[in-house]
Coordinates of C-alpha atoms in Angstrom, one line a residue:
Chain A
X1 CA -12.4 0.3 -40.5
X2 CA -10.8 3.7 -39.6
X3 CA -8.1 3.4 -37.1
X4 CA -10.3 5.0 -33.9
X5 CA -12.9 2.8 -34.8
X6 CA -10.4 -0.4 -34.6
X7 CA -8.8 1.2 -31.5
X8 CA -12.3 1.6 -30.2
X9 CA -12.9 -2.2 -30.6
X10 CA -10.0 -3.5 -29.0
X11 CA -10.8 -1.1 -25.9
X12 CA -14.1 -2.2 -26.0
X13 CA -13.7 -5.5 -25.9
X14 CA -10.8 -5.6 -23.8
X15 CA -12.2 -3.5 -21.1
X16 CA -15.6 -6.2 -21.5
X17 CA -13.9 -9.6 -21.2
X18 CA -12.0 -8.0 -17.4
X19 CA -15.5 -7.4 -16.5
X20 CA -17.5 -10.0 -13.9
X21 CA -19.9 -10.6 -12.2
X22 CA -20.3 -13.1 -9.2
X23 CA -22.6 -14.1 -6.8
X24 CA -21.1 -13.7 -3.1
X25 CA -24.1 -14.3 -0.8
X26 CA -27.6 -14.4 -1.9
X27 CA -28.4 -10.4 -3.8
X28 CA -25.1 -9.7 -3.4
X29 CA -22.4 -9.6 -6.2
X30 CA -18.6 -8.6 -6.2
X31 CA -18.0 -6.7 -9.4
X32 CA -14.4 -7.3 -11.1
X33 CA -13.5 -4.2 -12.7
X34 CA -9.8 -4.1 -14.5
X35 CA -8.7 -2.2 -11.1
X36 CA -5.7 -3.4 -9.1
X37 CA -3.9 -2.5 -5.4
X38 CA -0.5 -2.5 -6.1
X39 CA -0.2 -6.0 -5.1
X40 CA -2.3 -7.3 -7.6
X41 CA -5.2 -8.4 -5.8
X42 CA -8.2 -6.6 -7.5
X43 CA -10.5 -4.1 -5.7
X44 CA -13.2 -5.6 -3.8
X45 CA -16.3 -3.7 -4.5
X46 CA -20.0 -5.3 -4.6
X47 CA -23.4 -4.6 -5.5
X48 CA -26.8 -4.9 -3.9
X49 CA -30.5 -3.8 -5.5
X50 CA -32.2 -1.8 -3.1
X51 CA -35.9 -1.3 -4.9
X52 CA -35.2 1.3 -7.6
X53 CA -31.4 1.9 -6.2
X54 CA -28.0 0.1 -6.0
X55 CA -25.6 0.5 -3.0
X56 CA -22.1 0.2 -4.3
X57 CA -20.4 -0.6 -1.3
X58 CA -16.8 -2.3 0.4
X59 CA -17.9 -4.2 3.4
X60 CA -15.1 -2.5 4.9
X61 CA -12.7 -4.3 2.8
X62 CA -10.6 -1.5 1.5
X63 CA -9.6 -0.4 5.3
X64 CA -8.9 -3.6 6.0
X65 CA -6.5 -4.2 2.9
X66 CA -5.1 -0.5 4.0
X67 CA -4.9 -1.5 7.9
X68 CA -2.0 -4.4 6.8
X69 CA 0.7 -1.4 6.6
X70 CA -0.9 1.2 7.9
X71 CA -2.2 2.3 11.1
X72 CA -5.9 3.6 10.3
X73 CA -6.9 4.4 13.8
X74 CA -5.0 7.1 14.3
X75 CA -6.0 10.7 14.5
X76 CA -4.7 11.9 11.5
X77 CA -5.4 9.1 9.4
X78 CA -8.8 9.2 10.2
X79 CA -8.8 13.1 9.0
X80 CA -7.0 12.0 5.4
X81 CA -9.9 9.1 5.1
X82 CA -12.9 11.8 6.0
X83 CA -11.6 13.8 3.9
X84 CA -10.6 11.8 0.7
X85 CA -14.6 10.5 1.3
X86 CA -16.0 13.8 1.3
X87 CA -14.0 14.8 -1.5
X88 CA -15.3 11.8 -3.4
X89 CA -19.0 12.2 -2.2
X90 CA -19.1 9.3 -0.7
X91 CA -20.4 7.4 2.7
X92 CA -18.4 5.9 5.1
X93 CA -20.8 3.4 8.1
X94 CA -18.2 1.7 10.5
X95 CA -15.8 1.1 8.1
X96 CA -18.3 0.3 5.1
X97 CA -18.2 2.6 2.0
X98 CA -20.5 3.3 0.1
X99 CA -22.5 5.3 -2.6
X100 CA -25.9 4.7 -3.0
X101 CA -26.9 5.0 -6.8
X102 CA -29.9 5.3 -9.6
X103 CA -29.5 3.1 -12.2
X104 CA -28.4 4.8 -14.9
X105 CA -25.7 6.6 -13.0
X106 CA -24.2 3.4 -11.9
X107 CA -21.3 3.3 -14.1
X108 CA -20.1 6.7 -13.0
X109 CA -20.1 6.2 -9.5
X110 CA -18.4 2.7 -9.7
X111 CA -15.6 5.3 -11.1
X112 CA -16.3 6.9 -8.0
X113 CA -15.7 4.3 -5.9
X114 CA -12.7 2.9 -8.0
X115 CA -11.1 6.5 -7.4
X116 CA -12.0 6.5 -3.8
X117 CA -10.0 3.1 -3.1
X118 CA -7.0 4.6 -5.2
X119 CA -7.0 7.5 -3.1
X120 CA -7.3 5.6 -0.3
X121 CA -4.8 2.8 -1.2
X122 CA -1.9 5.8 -1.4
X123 CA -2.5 7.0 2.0
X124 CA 0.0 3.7 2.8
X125 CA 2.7 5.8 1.0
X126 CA 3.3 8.1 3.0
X127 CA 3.7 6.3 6.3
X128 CA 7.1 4.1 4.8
X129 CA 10.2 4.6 6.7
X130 CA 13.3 6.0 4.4
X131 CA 16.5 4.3 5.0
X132 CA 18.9 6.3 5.9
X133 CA 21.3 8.0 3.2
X134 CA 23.8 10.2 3.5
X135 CA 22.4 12.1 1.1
X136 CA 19.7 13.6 2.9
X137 CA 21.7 15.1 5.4
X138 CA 24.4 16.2 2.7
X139 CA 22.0 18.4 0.9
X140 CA 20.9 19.5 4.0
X141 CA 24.6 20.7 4.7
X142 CA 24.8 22.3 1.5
X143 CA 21.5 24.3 1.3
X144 CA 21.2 25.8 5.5
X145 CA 25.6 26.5 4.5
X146 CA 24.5 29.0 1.7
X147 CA 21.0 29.8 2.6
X148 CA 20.6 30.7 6.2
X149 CA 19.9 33.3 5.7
X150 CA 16.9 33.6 3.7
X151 CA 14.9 31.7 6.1
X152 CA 16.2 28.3 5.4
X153 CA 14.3 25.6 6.8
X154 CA 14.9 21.7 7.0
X155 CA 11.1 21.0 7.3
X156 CA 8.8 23.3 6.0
X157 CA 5.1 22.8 7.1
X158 CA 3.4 25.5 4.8
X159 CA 0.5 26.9 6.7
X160 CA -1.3 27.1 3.8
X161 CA -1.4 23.4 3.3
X162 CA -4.1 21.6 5.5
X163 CA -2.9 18.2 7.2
X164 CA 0.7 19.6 5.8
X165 CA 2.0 17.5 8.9
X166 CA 0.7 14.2 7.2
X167 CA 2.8 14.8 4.4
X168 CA 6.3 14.7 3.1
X169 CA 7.6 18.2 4.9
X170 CA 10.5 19.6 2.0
X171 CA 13.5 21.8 3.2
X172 CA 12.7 25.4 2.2
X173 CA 14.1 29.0 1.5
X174 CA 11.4 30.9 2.9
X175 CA 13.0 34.9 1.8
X176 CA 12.4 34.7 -1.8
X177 CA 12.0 37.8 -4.5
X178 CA 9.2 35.6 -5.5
X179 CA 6.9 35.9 -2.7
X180 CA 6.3 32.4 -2.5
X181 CA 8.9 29.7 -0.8
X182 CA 11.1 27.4 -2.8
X183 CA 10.3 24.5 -1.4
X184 CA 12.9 21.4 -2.1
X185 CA 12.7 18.2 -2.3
X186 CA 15.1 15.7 -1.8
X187 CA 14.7 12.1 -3.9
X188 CA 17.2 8.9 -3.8
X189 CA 14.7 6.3 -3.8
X190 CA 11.6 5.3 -5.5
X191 CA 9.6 5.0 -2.4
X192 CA 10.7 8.7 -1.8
X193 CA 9.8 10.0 -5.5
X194 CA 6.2 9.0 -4.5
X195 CA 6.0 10.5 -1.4
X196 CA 7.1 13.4 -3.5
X197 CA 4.5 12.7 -6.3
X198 CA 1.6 12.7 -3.9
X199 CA 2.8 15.9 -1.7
X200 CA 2.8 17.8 -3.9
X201 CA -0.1 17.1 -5.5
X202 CA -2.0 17.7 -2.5
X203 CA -0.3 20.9 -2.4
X204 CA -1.9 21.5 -5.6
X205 CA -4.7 20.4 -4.8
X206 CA -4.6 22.7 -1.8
X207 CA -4.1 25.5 -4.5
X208 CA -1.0 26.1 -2.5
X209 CA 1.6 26.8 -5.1
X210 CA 5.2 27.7 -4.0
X211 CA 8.3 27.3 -6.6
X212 CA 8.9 23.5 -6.3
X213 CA 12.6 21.7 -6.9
X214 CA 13.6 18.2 -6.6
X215 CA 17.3 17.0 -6.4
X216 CA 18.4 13.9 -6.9
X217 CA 20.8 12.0 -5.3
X218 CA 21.1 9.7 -9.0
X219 CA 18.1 10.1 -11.1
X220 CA 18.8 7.0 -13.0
X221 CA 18.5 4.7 -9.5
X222 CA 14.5 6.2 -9.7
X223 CA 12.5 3.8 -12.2
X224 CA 11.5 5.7 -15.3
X225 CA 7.4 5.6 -14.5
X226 CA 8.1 7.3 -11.2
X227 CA 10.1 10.0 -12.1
X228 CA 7.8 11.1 -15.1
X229 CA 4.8 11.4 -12.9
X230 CA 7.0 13.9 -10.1
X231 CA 8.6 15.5 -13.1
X232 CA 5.2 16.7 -14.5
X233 CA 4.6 18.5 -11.3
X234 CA 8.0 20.3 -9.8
X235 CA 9.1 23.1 -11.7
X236 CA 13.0 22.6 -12.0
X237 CA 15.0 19.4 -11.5
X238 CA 18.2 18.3 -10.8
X239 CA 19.8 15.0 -11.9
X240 CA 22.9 15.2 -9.4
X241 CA 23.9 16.8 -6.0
X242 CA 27.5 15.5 -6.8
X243 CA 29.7 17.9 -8.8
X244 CA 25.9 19.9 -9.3
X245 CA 26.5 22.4 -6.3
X246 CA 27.7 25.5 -8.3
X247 CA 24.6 25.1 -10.5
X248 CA 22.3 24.3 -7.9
X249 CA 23.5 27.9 -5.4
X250 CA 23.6 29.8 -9.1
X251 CA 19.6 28.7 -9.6
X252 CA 18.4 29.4 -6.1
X253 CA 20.4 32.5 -5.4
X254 CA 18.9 33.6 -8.7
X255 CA 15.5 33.1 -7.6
X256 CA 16.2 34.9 -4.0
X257 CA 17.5 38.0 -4.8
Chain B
X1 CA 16.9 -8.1 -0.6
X2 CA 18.6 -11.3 -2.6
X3 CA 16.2 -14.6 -3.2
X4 CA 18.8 -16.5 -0.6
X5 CA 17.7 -13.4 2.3
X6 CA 14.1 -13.6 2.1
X7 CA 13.8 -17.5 2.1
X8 CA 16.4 -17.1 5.0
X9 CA 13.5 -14.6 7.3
X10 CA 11.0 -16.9 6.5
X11 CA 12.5 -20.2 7.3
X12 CA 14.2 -18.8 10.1
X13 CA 12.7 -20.5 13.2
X14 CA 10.5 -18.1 15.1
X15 CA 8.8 -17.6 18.3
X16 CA 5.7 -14.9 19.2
X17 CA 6.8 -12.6 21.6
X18 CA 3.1 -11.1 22.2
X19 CA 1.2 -11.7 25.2
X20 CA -1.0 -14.7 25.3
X21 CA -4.2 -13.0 26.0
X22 CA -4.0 -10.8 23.3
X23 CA -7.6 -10.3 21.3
X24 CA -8.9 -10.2 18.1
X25 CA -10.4 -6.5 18.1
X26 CA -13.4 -6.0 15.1
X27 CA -12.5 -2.5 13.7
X28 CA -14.5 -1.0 10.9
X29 CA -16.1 -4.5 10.1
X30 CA -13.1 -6.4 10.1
X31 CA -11.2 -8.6 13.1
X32 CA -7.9 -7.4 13.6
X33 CA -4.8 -8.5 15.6
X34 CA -1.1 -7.6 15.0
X35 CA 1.4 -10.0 17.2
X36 CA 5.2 -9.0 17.6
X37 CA 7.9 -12.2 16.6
X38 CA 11.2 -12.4 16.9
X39 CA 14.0 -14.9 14.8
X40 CA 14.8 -17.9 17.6
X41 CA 18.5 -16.1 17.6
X42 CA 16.7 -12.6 18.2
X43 CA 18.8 -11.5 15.6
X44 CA 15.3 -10.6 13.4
X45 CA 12.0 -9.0 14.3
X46 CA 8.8 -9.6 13.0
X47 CA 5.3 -8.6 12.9
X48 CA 2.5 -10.9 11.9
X49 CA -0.6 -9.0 11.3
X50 CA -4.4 -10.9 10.8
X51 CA -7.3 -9.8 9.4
X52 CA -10.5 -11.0 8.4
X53 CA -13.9 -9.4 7.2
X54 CA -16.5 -9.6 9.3
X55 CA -19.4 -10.4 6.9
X56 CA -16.9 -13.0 4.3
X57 CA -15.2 -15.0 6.8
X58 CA -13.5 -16.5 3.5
X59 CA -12.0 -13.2 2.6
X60 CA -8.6 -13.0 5.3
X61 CA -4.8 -12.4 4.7
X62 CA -2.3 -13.3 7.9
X63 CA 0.8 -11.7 7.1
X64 CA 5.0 -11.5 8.1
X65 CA 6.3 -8.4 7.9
X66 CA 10.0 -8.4 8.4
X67 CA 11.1 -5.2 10.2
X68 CA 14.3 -4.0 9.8
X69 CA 16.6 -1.7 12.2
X70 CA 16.8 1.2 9.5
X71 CA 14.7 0.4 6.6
X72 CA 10.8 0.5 6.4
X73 CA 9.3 -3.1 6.9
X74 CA 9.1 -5.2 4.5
X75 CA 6.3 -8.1 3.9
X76 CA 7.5 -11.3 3.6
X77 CA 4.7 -13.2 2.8
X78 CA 0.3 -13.1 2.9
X79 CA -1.6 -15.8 3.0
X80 CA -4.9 -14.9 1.9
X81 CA -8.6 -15.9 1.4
X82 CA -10.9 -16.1 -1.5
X83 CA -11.4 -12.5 -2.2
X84 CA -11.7 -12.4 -6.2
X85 CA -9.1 -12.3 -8.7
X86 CA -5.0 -11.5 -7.9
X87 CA -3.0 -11.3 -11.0
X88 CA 1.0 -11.2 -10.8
X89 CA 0.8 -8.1 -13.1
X90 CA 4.2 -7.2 -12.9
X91 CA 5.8 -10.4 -13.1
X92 CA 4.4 -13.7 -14.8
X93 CA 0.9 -12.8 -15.5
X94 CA -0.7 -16.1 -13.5
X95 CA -4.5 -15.2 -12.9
X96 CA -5.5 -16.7 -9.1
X97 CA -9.4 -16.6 -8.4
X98 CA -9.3 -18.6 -5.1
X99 CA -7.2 -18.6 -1.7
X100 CA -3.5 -18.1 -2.2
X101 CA 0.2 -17.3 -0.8
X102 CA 2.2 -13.5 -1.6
X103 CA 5.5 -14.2 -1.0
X104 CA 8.6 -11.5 -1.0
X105 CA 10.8 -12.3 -4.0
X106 CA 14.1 -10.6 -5.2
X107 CA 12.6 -10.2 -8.9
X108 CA 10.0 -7.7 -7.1
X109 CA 13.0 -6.1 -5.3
X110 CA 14.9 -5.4 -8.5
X111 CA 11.5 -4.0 -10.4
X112 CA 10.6 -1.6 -7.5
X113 CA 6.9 -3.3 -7.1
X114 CA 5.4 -4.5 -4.1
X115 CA 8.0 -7.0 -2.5
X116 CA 5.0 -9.8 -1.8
X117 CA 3.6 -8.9 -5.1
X118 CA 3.8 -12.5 -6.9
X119 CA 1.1 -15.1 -5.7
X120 CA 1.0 -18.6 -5.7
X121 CA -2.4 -21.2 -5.7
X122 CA -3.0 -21.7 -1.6
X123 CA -3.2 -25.3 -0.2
X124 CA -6.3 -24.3 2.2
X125 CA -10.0 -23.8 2.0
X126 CA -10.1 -21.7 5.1
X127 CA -9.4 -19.4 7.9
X128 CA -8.4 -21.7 10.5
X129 CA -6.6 -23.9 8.2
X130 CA -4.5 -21.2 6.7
X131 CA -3.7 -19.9 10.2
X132 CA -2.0 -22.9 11.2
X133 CA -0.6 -23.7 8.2
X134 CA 1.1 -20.3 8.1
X135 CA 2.6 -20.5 11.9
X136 CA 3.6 -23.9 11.0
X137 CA 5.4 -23.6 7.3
X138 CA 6.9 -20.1 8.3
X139 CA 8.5 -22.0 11.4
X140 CA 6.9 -20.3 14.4
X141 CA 7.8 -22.4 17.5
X142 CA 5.5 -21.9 20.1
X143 CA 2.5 -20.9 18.2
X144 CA 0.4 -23.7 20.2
X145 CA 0.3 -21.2 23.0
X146 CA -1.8 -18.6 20.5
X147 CA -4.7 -20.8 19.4
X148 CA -7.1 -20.5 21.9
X149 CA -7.1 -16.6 20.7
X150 CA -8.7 -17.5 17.4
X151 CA -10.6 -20.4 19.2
X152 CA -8.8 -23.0 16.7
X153 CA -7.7 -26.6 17.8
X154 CA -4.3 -28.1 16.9
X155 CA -3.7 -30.2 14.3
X156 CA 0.0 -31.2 13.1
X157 CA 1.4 -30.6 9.5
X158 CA 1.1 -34.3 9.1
X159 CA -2.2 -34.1 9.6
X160 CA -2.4 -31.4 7.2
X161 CA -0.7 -33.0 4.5
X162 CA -3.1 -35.8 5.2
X163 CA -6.1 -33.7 4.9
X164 CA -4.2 -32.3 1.5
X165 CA -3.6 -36.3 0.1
X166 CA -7.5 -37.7 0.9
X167 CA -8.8 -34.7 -1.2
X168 CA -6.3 -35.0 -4.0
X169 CA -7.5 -39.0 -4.4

């Protein structure tokens, strides 16, 4: 057997025995697909036969799991969930969501639905309190001392960026030769280097694309997995602040003038 | 957090600081209520937060979330329902299909993964018995004064464990 083919296999059938099926009340199942809240309890996602349809649907299960850290009443929140559901093309009833399906699309829009609780899951990210460090406010220091300026500012809130507000606002230069902002992102925790992660990708996402930097307070305290996923998506790092300055105001000032 | 902390917050003895006619609210098909806690000392605060689904009365967690004066809260422990499978992913790989216990451990600390990631087989079949089993193991003194919120009767740990022996035999 060719290696794909083997490779193949062991997908296949790995992927088949984390597959169930079980009956939770009479025509309706709970589906266990290989997908996992960070926790590791598995998604809860079910399925009921509607004549020649399927509704894939939560019972409301997934705001509930969200509501245990996060307040999913308030204003804002409720904009991030409407919008992460209409970006998914899906239904939300009271709390219950839901795609309604044909048959033979039914594997794609359990991706759907595995997507939109993945989505939603994350929204809990943002809302963790960062303890304070010293750190923060000694970058701060350092950048409004030698960038005042050229519009220096200790949160940006690009107005570019819907629901920027809901986010992870950076310290910026705003006076660039670049014609964007450099927006800058501190990092000394792994809690942070998500927040950072998923800022910026909705910046992205937003098609909202100013020069992004992240500086680290000590890039080896930040667990590998974490800072690969932020490293594919800010343009320059840097590993230090400590003994890093020089380097750091060489950079920037490059990129201003 | 060290292993010797976090068995320290949730043996410490507690009282519920909320007010006694607080509700269950149903919001987006699930019954909610968070209740505020505080060590016996006062030196700690707490949150317990409760949820369960409106349509799977067997699917519930009732959690402590330890909240700290500068650091973002911390769970210390879920007890949940039934709600499908829970695998400790990240630490020894047990597979748990029925109702069972997250608590906080320092291994999670160390790895950076949810603190109450690791589970643990529950020893109750349901809501009500979970409920009291969590106000009376995590050392909550005056949660007599809460049942009539969640329309439960009394019943002591000895009881419990009694319950626990008759179905083991």
């Amino acid at each position: 057997m060719s290696e794909i083919l083997e490779i193949k296999e062991i997908l296949k059938e790995q992927y088949l025995d984390m597959f169930d099926l079980k009956t939770v009340r009479p025509g309706i199942y709970q589906i266990q697909l290989p997908y996992y809240y960070p926790d590791g309890d598995i998604y809860e996602i079910f399925l009921q036969k509607e004549e020649d349809n399927f509704i894939i649907q939560d019972y409301g299960l997934s705001l509930m799991k969200l509501s245990y850290d996060t307040d999913t009443e308030s204003d804002s929140k409720k904009e991030l969930i409407k919008r992460i559901l209409s970006e998914n093309q899906v239904s939300m009833d009271d709390g219950n969501i839901s795609v309604s399906t044909k048959v033979e699309s039914l594997i794609p829009n359990l991706m759907v639905m595995t997507d939109t609780i993945t989505k939603l899951t994350s929204l809990n990210l943002l809302n963790r309190k960062i303890s304070k460090n010293p750190f923060y406010e000694l970058l701060e220091e350092f950048l409004s001392s030698k960038f005042i300026d050229f519009g220096f500012e200790k949160k940006f809130l690009p107005a570019e960026v819907p629901f920027a507000e809901d986010y992870l606002p950076p310290m910026a230069i705003t006076k660039t030769k670049l014609n964007v902002p450099i927006c800058i992102f501190p990092i000394a925790s792994n809690d942070r280097c998500d927040q950072v992660t998923i800022t910026v990708q909705h910046y992205l996402l937003s098609k909202y694309h100013p020069l992004l930097i992240g500086i680290y307070d000590n890039m080896e305290d930040i667990t590998p997995k974490k800072s690969a996923k932020v490293t594919n998506l800010l343009d320059k790092q840097f590993s230090y602040l400590n003994k890093n300055e020089a380097y750091i105001t060489e950079y920037l000032t490059d990129k201003i003038n | 957090m060290t292993q010797e902390e976090i068995s320290g917050l949730i043996t410490a003895p507690k009282i519920i600081t909320s007010s006694t006619r607080t509700k269950f609210k149903l919001v987006n098909r699930s019954r909610r209520i968070n209740l505020e806690a505080t060590s016996e000392d006062k030196q700690f605060r707490f949150e317990i937060f409760i949820r369960q689904s409106e349509k799977f009365e067997e699917k519930f967690s009732i959690g402590l979330c330890y909240i700290p004066e500068k650091d973002e809260n911390i769970v210390l422990a879920r007890y949940n329902g039934s709600h499908g499978m829970h695998i400790n992913k990240f630490t020894d790989g047990q597979i748990l299909t029925t109702f069972h216990k997250h608590f906080a451990t320092e291994e999670a600390f160390q790895k950076g993964i949810k603190p109450e990631h690791t589970a643990r087989v529950a020893n109750y079949a349901h809501f009500s018995e979970a409920l009291l089993r969590f106000f009376i193991e995590l050392n909550f003194n005056n949660y007599r004064n809460y049942l009539e919120i969640f329309g439960i009767e009394d019943i002591s740990l000895t009881q419990l464990n009694l319950f626990d022996n008759q179905n083991n035999t």
